[in-house]
Coordinates of C-alpha atoms in Angstrom, one line a residue:
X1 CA -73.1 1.9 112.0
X2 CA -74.7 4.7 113.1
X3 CA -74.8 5.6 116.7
X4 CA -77.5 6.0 119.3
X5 CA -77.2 9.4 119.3
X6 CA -77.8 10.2 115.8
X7 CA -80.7 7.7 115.3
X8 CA -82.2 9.8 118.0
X9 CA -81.4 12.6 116.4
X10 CA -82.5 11.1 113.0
X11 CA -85.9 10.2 114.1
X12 CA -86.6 13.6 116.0
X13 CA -86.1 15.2 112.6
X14 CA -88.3 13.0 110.7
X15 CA -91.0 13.3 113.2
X16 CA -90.5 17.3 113.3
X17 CA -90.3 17.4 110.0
X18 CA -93.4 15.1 109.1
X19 CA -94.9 16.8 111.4
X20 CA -94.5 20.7 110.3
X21 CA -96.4 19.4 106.6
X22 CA -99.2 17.8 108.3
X23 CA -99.7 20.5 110.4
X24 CA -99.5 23.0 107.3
X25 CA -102.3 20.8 105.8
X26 CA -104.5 21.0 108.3
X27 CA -104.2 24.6 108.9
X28 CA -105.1 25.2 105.4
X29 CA -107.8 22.8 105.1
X30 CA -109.2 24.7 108.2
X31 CA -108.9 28.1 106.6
X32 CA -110.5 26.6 103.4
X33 CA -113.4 26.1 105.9
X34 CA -113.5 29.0 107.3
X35 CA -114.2 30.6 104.2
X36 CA -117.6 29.6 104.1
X37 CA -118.1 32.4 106.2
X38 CA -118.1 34.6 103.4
X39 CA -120.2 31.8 101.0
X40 CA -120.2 28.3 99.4
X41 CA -119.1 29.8 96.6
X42 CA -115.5 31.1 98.3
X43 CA -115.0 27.8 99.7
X44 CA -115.3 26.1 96.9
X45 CA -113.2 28.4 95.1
X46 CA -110.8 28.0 98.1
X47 CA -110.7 23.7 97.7
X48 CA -109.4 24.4 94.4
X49 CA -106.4 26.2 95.3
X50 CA -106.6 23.2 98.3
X51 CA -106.9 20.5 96.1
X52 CA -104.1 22.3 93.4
X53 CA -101.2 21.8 96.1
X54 CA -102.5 19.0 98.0
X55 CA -104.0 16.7 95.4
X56 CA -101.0 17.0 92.5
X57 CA -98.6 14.1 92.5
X58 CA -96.1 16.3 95.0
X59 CA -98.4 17.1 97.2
X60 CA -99.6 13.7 97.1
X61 CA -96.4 12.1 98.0
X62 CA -95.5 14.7 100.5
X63 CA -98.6 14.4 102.8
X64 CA -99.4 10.6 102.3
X65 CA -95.2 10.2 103.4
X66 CA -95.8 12.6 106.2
X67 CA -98.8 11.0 107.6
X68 CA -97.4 7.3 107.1
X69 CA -94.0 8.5 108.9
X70 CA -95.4 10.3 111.4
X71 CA -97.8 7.5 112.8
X72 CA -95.1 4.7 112.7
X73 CA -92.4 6.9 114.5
X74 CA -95.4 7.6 117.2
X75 CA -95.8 4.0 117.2
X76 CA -92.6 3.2 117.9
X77 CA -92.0 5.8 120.2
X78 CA -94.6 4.6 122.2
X79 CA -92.9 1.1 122.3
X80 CA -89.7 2.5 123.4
X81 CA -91.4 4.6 126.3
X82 CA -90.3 2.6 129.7
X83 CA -93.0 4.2 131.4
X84 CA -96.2 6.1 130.8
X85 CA -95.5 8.6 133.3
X86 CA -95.7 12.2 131.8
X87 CA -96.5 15.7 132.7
X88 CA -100.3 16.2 131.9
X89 CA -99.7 18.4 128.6
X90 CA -97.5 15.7 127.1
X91 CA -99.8 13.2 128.0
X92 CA -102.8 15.1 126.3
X93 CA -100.4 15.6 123.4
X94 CA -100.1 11.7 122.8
X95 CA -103.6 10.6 123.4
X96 CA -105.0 13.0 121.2
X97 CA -102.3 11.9 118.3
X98 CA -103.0 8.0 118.5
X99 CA -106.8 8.7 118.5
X100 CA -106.5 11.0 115.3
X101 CA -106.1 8.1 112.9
X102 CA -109.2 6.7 114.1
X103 CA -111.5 9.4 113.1
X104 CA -109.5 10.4 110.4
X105 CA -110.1 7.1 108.2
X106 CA -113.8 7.4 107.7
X107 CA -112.8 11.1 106.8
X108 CA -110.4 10.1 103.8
X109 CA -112.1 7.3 102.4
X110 CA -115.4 9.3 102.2
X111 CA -113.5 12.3 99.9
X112 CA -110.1 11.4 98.5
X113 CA -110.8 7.5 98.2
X114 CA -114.6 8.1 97.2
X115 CA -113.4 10.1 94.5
X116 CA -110.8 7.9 93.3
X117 CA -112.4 4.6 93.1
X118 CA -115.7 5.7 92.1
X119 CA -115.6 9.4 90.8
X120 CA -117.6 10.9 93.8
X121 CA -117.1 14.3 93.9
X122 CA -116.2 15.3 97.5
X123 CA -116.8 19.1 96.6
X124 CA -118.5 20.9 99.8
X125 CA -122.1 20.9 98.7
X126 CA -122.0 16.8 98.6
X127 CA -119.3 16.6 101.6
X128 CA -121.0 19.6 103.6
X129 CA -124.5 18.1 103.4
X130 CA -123.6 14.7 104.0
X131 CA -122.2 15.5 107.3
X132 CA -124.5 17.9 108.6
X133 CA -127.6 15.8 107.4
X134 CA -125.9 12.4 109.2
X135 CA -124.7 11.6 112.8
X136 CA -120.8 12.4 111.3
X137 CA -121.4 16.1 111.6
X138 CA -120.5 15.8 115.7
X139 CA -117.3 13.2 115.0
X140 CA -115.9 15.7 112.0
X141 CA -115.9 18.3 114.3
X142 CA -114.1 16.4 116.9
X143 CA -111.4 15.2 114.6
X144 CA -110.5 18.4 113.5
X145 CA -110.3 19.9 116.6
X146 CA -108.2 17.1 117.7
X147 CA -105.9 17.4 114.9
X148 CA -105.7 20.8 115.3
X149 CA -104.7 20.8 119.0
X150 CA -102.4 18.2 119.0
X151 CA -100.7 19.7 116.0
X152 CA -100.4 23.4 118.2
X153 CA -99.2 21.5 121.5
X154 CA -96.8 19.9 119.1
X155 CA -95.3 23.1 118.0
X156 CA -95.4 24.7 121.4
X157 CA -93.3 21.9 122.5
X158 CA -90.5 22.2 119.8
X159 CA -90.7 26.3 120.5
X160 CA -91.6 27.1 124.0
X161 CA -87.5 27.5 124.6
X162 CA -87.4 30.1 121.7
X163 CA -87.6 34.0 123.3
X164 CA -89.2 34.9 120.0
X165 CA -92.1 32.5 120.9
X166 CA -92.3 33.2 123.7
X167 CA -92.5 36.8 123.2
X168 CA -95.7 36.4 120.8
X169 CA -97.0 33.5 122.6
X170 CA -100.3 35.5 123.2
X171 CA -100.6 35.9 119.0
X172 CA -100.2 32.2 119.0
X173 CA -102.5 31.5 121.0
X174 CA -104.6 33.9 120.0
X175 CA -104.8 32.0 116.3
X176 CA -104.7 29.0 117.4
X177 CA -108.1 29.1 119.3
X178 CA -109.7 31.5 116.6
X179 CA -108.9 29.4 113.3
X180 CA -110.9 26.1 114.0
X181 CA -113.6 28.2 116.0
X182 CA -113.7 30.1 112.4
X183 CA -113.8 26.5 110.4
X184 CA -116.2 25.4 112.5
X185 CA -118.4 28.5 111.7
X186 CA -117.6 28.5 108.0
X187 CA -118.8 25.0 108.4
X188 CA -121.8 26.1 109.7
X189 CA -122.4 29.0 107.8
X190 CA -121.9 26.0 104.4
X191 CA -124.9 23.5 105.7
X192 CA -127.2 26.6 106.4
X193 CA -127.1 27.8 102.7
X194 CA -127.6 24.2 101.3
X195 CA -130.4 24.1 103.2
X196 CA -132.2 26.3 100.8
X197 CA -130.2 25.3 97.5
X198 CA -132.0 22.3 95.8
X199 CA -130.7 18.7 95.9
X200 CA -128.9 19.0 92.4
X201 CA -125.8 20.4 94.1
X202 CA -125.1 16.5 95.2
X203 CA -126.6 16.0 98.8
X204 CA -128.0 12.6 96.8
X205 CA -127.7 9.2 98.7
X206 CA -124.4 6.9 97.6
X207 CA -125.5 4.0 95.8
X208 CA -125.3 0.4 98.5
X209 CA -122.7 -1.3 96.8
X210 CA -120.7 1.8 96.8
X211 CA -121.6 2.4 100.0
X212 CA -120.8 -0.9 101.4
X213 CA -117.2 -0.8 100.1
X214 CA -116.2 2.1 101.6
X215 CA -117.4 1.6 104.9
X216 CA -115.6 -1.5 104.7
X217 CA -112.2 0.4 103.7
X218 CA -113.0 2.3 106.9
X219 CA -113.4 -0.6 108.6
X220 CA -110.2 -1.9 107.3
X221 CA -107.9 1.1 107.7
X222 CA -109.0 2.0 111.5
X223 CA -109.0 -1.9 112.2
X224 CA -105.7 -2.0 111.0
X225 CA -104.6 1.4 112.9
X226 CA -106.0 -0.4 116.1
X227 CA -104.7 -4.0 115.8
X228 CA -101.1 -2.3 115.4
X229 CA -101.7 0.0 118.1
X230 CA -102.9 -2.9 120.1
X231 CA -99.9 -4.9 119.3
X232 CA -97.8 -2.2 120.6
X233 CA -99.4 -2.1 123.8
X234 CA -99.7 -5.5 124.2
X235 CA -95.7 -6.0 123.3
X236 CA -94.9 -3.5 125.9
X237 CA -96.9 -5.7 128.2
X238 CA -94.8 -8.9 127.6
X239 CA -91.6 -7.3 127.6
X240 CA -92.0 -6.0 130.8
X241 CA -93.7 -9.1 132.4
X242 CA -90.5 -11.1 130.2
X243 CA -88.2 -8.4 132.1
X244 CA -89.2 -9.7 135.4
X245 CA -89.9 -13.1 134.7
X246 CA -86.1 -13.8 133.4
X247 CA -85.0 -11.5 136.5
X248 CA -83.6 -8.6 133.4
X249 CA -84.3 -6.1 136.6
X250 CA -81.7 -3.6 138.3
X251 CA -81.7 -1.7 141.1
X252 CA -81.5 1.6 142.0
X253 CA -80.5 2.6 145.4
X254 CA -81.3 6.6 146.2
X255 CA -80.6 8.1 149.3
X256 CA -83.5 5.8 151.9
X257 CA -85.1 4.0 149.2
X258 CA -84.1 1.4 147.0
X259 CA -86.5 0.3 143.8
X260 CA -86.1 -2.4 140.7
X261 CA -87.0 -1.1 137.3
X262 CA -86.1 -3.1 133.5
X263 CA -82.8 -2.8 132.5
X264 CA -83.0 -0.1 129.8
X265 CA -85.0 2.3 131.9
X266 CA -83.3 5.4 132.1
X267 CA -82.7 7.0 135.5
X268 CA -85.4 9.8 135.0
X269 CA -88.2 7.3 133.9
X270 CA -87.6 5.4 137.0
X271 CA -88.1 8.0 139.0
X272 CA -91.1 9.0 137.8
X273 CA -92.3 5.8 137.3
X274 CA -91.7 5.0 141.6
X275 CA -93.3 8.4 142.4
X276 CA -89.7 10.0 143.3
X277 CA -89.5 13.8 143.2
X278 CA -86.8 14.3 140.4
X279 CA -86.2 17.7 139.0
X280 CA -86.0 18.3 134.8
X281 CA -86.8 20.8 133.6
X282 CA -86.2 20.4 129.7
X283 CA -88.3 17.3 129.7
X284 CA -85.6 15.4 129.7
X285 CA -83.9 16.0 126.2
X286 CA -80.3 16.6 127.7
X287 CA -80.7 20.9 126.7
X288 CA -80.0 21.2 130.6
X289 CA -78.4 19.7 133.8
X290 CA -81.2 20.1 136.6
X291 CA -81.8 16.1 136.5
X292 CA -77.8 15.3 137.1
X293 CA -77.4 12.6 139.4
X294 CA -74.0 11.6 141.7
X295 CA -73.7 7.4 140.6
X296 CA -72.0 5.2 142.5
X297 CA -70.9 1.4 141.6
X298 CA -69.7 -1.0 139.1
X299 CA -68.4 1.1 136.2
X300 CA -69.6 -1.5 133.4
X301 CA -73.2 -0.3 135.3
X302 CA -73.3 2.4 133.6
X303 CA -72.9 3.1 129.7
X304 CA -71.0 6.2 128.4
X305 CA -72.2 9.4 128.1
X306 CA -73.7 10.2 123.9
X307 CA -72.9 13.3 122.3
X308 CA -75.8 15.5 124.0
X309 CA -75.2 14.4 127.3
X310 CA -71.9 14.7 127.3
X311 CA -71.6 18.5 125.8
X312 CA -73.8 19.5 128.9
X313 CA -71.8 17.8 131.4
X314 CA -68.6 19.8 130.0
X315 CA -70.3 23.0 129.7
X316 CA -70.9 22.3 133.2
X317 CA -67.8 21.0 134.4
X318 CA -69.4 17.9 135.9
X319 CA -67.1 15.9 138.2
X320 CA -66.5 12.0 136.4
X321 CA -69.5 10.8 139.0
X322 CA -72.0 13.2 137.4
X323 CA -74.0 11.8 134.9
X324 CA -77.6 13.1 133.8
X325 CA -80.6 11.1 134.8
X326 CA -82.3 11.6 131.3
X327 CA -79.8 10.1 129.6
X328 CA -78.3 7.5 131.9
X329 CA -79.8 3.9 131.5
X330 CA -78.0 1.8 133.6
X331 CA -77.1 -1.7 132.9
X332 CA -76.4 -2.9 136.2
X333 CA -77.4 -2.0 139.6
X334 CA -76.3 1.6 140.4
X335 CA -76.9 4.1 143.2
X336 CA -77.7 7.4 142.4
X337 CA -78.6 10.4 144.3
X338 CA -80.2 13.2 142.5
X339 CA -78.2 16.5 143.0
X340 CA -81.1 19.3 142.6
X341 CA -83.5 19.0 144.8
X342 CA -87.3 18.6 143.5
X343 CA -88.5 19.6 147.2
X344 CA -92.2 17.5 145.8
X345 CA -92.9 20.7 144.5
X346 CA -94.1 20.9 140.8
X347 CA -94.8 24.4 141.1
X348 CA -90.4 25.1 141.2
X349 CA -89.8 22.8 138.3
X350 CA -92.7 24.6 136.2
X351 CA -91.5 27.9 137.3
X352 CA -87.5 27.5 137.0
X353 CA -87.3 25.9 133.6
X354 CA -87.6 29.2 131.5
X355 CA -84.6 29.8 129.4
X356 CA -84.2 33.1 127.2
X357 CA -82.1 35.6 125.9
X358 CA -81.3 37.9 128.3
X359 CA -79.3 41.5 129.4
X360 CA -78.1 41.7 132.6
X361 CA -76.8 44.6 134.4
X362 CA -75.6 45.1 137.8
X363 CA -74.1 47.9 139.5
X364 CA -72.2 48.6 142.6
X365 CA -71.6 51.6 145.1
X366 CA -68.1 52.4 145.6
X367 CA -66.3 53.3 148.6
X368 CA -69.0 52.1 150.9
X369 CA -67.1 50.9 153.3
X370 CA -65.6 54.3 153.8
X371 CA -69.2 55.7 154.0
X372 CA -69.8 52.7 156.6
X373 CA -66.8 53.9 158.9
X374 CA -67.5 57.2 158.9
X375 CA -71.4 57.5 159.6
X376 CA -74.4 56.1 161.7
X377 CA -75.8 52.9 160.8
X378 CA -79.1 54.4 160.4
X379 CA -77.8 56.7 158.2
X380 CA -76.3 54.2 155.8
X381 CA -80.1 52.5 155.3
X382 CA -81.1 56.5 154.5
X383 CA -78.0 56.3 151.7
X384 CA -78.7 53.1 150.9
X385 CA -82.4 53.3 150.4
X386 CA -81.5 56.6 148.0
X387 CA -79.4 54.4 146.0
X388 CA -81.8 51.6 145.7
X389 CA -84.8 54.0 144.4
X390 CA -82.6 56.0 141.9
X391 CA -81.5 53.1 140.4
X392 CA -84.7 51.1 140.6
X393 CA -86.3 54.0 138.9
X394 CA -83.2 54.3 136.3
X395 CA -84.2 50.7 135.6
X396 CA -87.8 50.8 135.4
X397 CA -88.0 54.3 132.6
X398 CA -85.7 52.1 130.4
X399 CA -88.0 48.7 130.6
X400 CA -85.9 46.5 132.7
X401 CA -86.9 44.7 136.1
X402 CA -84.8 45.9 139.2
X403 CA -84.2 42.4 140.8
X404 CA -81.8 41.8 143.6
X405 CA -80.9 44.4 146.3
X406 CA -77.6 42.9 147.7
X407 CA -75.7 44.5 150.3
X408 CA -74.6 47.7 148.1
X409 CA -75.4 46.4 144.6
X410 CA -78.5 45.8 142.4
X411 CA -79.0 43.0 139.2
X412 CA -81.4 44.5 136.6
X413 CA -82.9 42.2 134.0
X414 CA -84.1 43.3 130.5
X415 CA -85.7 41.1 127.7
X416 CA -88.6 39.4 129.8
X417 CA -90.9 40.9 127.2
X418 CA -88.9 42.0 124.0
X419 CA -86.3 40.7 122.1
X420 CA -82.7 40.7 122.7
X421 CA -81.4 43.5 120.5
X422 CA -84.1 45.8 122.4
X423 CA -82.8 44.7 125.8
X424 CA -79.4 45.6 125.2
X425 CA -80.4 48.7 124.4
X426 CA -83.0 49.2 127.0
X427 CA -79.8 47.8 129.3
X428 CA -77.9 50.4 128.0
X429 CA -80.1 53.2 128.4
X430 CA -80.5 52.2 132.3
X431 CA -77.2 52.6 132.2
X432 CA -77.5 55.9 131.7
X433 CA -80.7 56.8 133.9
X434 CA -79.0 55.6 136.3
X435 CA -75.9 58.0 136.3
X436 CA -78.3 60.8 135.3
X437 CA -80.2 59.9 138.4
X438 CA -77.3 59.8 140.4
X439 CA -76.0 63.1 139.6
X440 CA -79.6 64.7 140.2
X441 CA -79.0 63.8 144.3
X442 CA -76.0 63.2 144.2
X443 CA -75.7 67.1 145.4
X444 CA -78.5 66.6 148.2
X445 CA -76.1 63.8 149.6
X446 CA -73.3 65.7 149.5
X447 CA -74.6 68.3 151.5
X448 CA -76.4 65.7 154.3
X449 CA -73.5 63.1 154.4
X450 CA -70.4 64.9 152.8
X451 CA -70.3 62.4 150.1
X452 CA -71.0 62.1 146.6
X453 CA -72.2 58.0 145.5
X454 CA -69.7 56.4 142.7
X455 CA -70.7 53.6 141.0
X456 CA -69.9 51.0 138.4
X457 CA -72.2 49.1 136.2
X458 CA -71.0 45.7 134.2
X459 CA -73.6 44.4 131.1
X460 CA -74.0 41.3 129.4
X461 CA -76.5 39.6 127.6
X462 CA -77.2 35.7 127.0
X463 CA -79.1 32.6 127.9
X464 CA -80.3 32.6 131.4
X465 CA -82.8 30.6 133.2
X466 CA -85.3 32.8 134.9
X467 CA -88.1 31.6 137.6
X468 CA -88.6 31.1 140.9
X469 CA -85.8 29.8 143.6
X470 CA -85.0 30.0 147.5
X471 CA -86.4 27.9 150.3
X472 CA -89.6 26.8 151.0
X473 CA -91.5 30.3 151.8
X474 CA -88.6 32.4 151.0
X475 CA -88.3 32.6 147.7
X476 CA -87.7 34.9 145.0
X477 CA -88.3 35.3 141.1
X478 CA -84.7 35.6 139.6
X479 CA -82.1 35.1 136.5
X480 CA -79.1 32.3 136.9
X481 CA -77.1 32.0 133.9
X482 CA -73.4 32.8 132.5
X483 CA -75.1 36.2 131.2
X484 CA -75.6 36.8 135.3
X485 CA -72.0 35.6 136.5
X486 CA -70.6 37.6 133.5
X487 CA -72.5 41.0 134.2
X488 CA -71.1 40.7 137.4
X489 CA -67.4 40.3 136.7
X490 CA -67.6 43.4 134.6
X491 CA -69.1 45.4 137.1
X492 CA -65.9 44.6 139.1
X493 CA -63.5 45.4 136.5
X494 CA -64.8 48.9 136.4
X495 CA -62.5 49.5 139.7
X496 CA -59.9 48.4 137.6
X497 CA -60.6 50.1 134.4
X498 CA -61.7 53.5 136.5
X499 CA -64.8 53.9 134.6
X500 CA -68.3 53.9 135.2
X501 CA -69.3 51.2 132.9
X502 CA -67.9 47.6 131.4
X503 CA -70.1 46.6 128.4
X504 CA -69.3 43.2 126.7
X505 CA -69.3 43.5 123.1
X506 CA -72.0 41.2 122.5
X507 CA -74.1 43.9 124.1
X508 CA -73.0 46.3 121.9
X509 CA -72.8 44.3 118.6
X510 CA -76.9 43.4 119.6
X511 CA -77.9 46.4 120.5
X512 CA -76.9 48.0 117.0
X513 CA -74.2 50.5 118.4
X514 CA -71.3 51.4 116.8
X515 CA -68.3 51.7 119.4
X516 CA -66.4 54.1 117.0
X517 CA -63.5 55.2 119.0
X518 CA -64.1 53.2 122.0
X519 CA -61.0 50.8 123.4
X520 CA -61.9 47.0 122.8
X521 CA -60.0 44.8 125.4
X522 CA -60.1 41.0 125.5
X523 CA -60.2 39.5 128.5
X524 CA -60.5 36.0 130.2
X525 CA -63.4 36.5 132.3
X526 CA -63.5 34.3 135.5
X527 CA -65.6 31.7 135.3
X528 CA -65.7 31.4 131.6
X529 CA -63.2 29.1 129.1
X530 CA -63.0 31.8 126.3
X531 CA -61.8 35.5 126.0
X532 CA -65.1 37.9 126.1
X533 CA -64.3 41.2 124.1
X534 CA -65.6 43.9 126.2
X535 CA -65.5 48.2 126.1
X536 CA -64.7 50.5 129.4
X537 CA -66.4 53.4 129.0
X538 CA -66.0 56.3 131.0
X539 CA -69.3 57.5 131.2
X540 CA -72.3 56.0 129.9
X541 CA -73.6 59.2 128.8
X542 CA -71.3 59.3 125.6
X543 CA -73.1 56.4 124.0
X544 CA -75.2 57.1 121.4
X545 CA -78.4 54.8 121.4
X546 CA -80.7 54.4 118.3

């Protein structure tokens, strides 16, 4: 018997999947619109390329599949859902994909049912001028642009964690506005020219009996659509009021404030479903651990971690108490107190859920606390401040973002805006401004204070979660990640290593440099389970960047 875990997973494929082809047929049939910019002619000569793929047995298959999957997984999704509480955008998302089989039914039978029952041709002089000379010109354009935007907001949900995405999320978007603003036009630009083409070109009226029978296979495919969605809203309805009729409640205790929620709820939905400030910010699909929750009670309360949840909760060492509130559905009454504070304010979760691939590089002064000893406090914020603008500068020429200024050290982040191979390299090249910078004042310091500024610099590059974090007013826009806790380790081995610069292999390997005669070590890292092949290098000067 298959587990929990992979129906979910199961079912999450067969929705993305049915899914991707109907939103590959709308784009198309959008851009087939949008070629009546250029003519009637075009478009028509477009439907039969269309029609080619989306009309053979195949294609027929395929989409019909898709469409039939798609709206009975949405169906039953929507039964399982504990509670209607969503972020607005998700919200939006479902509303606008139950409504799209409503419209949509009047829109098939009148072209690909027409056609097949009764030999209509549904070619874009008889479609075109039906519409535009009727009252369905108005609902066509709202179903397609209702189809088309909950098809993008599906796609930016399954992507927005992608850096690639992310990176071109202005091209997306960019597209997505312009091609049903262009289908709508082509549209348009189609009823305009039939307006002066005589009524050969099939703008005739359908016959009644005809008529009559297809409107009542609309009638009979959006009455069915509705009586099922009806009977899912309407069984979500008893079970709940069944729930707390046959007392099938539990309660959750948090920290001054106890509530009763269905059995079954998970520990997320409850919260959001009582109003309590809970931080996730995934969305609740286990990919992180900012909903994690302390649980105290009856251990037959609580059911064991699945595969998803449980791979976080190692990655993050979770103590046996810790469970993840997105995942956790209590069978029993429980008390649970959330372990990341929310703080009520949306703006942190919507701000400190980005996770991308990053390079991060942090550097240290050396022998500072010998410069400390030996000179005047106000002279140290003169050094200091040097340090801080060479290296911010060094930063800045090679693309990165100069990020914390900590006692004698600075974190640099690369890859906000570009890939990761580019980071690394940018990385690597502040690297090397830096040092150049360095030795450009390093003179002037020398003759002020004495001295002459060391340094080391650690890089490494990987996921990190990037947004704002702090305390109320104080707060600041930073990285947290193992890429950050790495960098810094590396930095420190340079005191060990006597070298200017630790750079972890996976920088290297990204950035597309060849370490030829450079010494690989491996090393267990503090902080992280595996051995992390890294390269001291003396100066970072000797690399040669592409």
């Amino acid at each position: 018997m298959a587990s929990p875990q992979s129906q979910f997973v199961s079912a999450r494929g067969l929705r993305l999947a049915s899914g991707i082809v109907l939103f590959t047929y709308v784009a198309t049939h959008l851009l087939n619109h949008a070629a009546g910019l250029v003519s009637l002619a075009a478009a028509e000569a477009g439907r039969e390329w269309f029609l080619a793929a989306w009309r053979s047995l195949p294609g027929t298959v395929l989409f019909y599949g898709a469409l039939a999957v798609h709206i009975v997984l949405a169906l039953t999704a929507l039964l399982a859902r504990r509670t209607l509480r969503v972020p607005p955008l998700e919200a939006g998302r479902i509303v606008l994909g139950l409504c799209v089989p409503v419209l949509l039914a009047a829109h098939f039978v009148g072209t690909r049912l027409a056609h097949e029952w009764f030999g209509l041709q549904d070619d874009y002089a008889r479609v075109v001028g039906i519409l535009w000379e009727g009252p369905n010109s108005i609902r066509q354009m709202i179903l397609m642009a209702m189809a088309w935007l909950h098809g993008c907001l599906g796609v930016h949900f399954v992507l927005r964690h992608r850096p690639a995405y992310r990176n071109n999320l202005h091209f997306a978007f960019a597209a997505a506005l312009l091609l049903p603003v262009l289908a709508a036009l082509g549209f348009l630009a189609m009823a305009r020219e039939l307006e002066h083409l005589p009524p050969v070109h099939g703008r005739g009226p359908v016959d009644a009996v005809v008529y009559s029978r297809l409107s009542a296979a609309v009638d009979m495919l959006a009455g069915g659509y509705v009586a099922a969605l009806v009977l899912v809203l309407g069984a979500r309805g008893w079970r709940a009021w069944r729930d707390k009729r046959a007392g099938l409640t539990i309660t959750l205790a948090y920290p001054g404030r106890r509530i009763s929620v269905p059995r079954g709820w998970s520990v997320l939905e409850a919260s959001r479903a009582h109003g309590i400030p809970h931080l996730s910010l995934c969305g609740g699909r286990a990919r992180c651990s900012t909903c994690r929750v302390r649980v105290a009670g009856q251990a037959t309360s609580c059911p064991p971690p699945g595969a998803a949840e449980r791979h976080t909760l190692d990655r993050i060492g979770a103590a046996a108490d810790v469970r993840l509130a997105c995942q956790l559905r209590p069978t029993g009454d429980l008390a649970v107190t959330p372990l990341l504070r929310a703080d009520g304010h949306p703006r942190v979760m919507q701000e400190a859920g980005t996770e991308r691939e990053l390079a991060i590089l942090f550097v240290d002064l050396r022998r500072w606390t010998t410069l400390s000893e030996q000179h005047l406090p106000h002279d140290l914020a003169y050094v200091l401040d040097r340090f801080f603008a060479i290296v911010g500068d060094g930063v800045r020429s090679a693309g990165g973002l100069p990020n914390q200024f900590i006692g004698d050290s600075v974190m640099a982040i690369f890859g906000l805006d570009t890939d990761l191979p580019t980071a690394c390299r940018q990385a690597l090249r502040g690297a090397q401004a830096i040092e150049a910078g360095l030795a450009a004042g390093n003179e002037r310091l020398h003759r002020d204070f004495g001295q002459r500024l060391e340094f080391g610099i650690g890089i490494h590059a990987g996921r990190a979660a990037v947004g704002e974090v702090g305390w109320q007013a104080t707060r600041t826009f930073t990285a947290v990640g193992d890429a950050v806790n790495t960098a810094a380790r590396l930095q420190e081995l340079c005191k060990a290593f006597e070298v200017r610069l630790v750079v972890s292999e996976v920088v290297l390997d990204a950035a597309g440099v060849d370490p030829g005669g450079l010494a690989r070590q491996a090393l267990s890292i503090r902080g992280r389970q595996q051995e992390l092949g890294v390269y001291p290098i003396g100066s970072p000067a000797t690399l040669t960047l592409r």
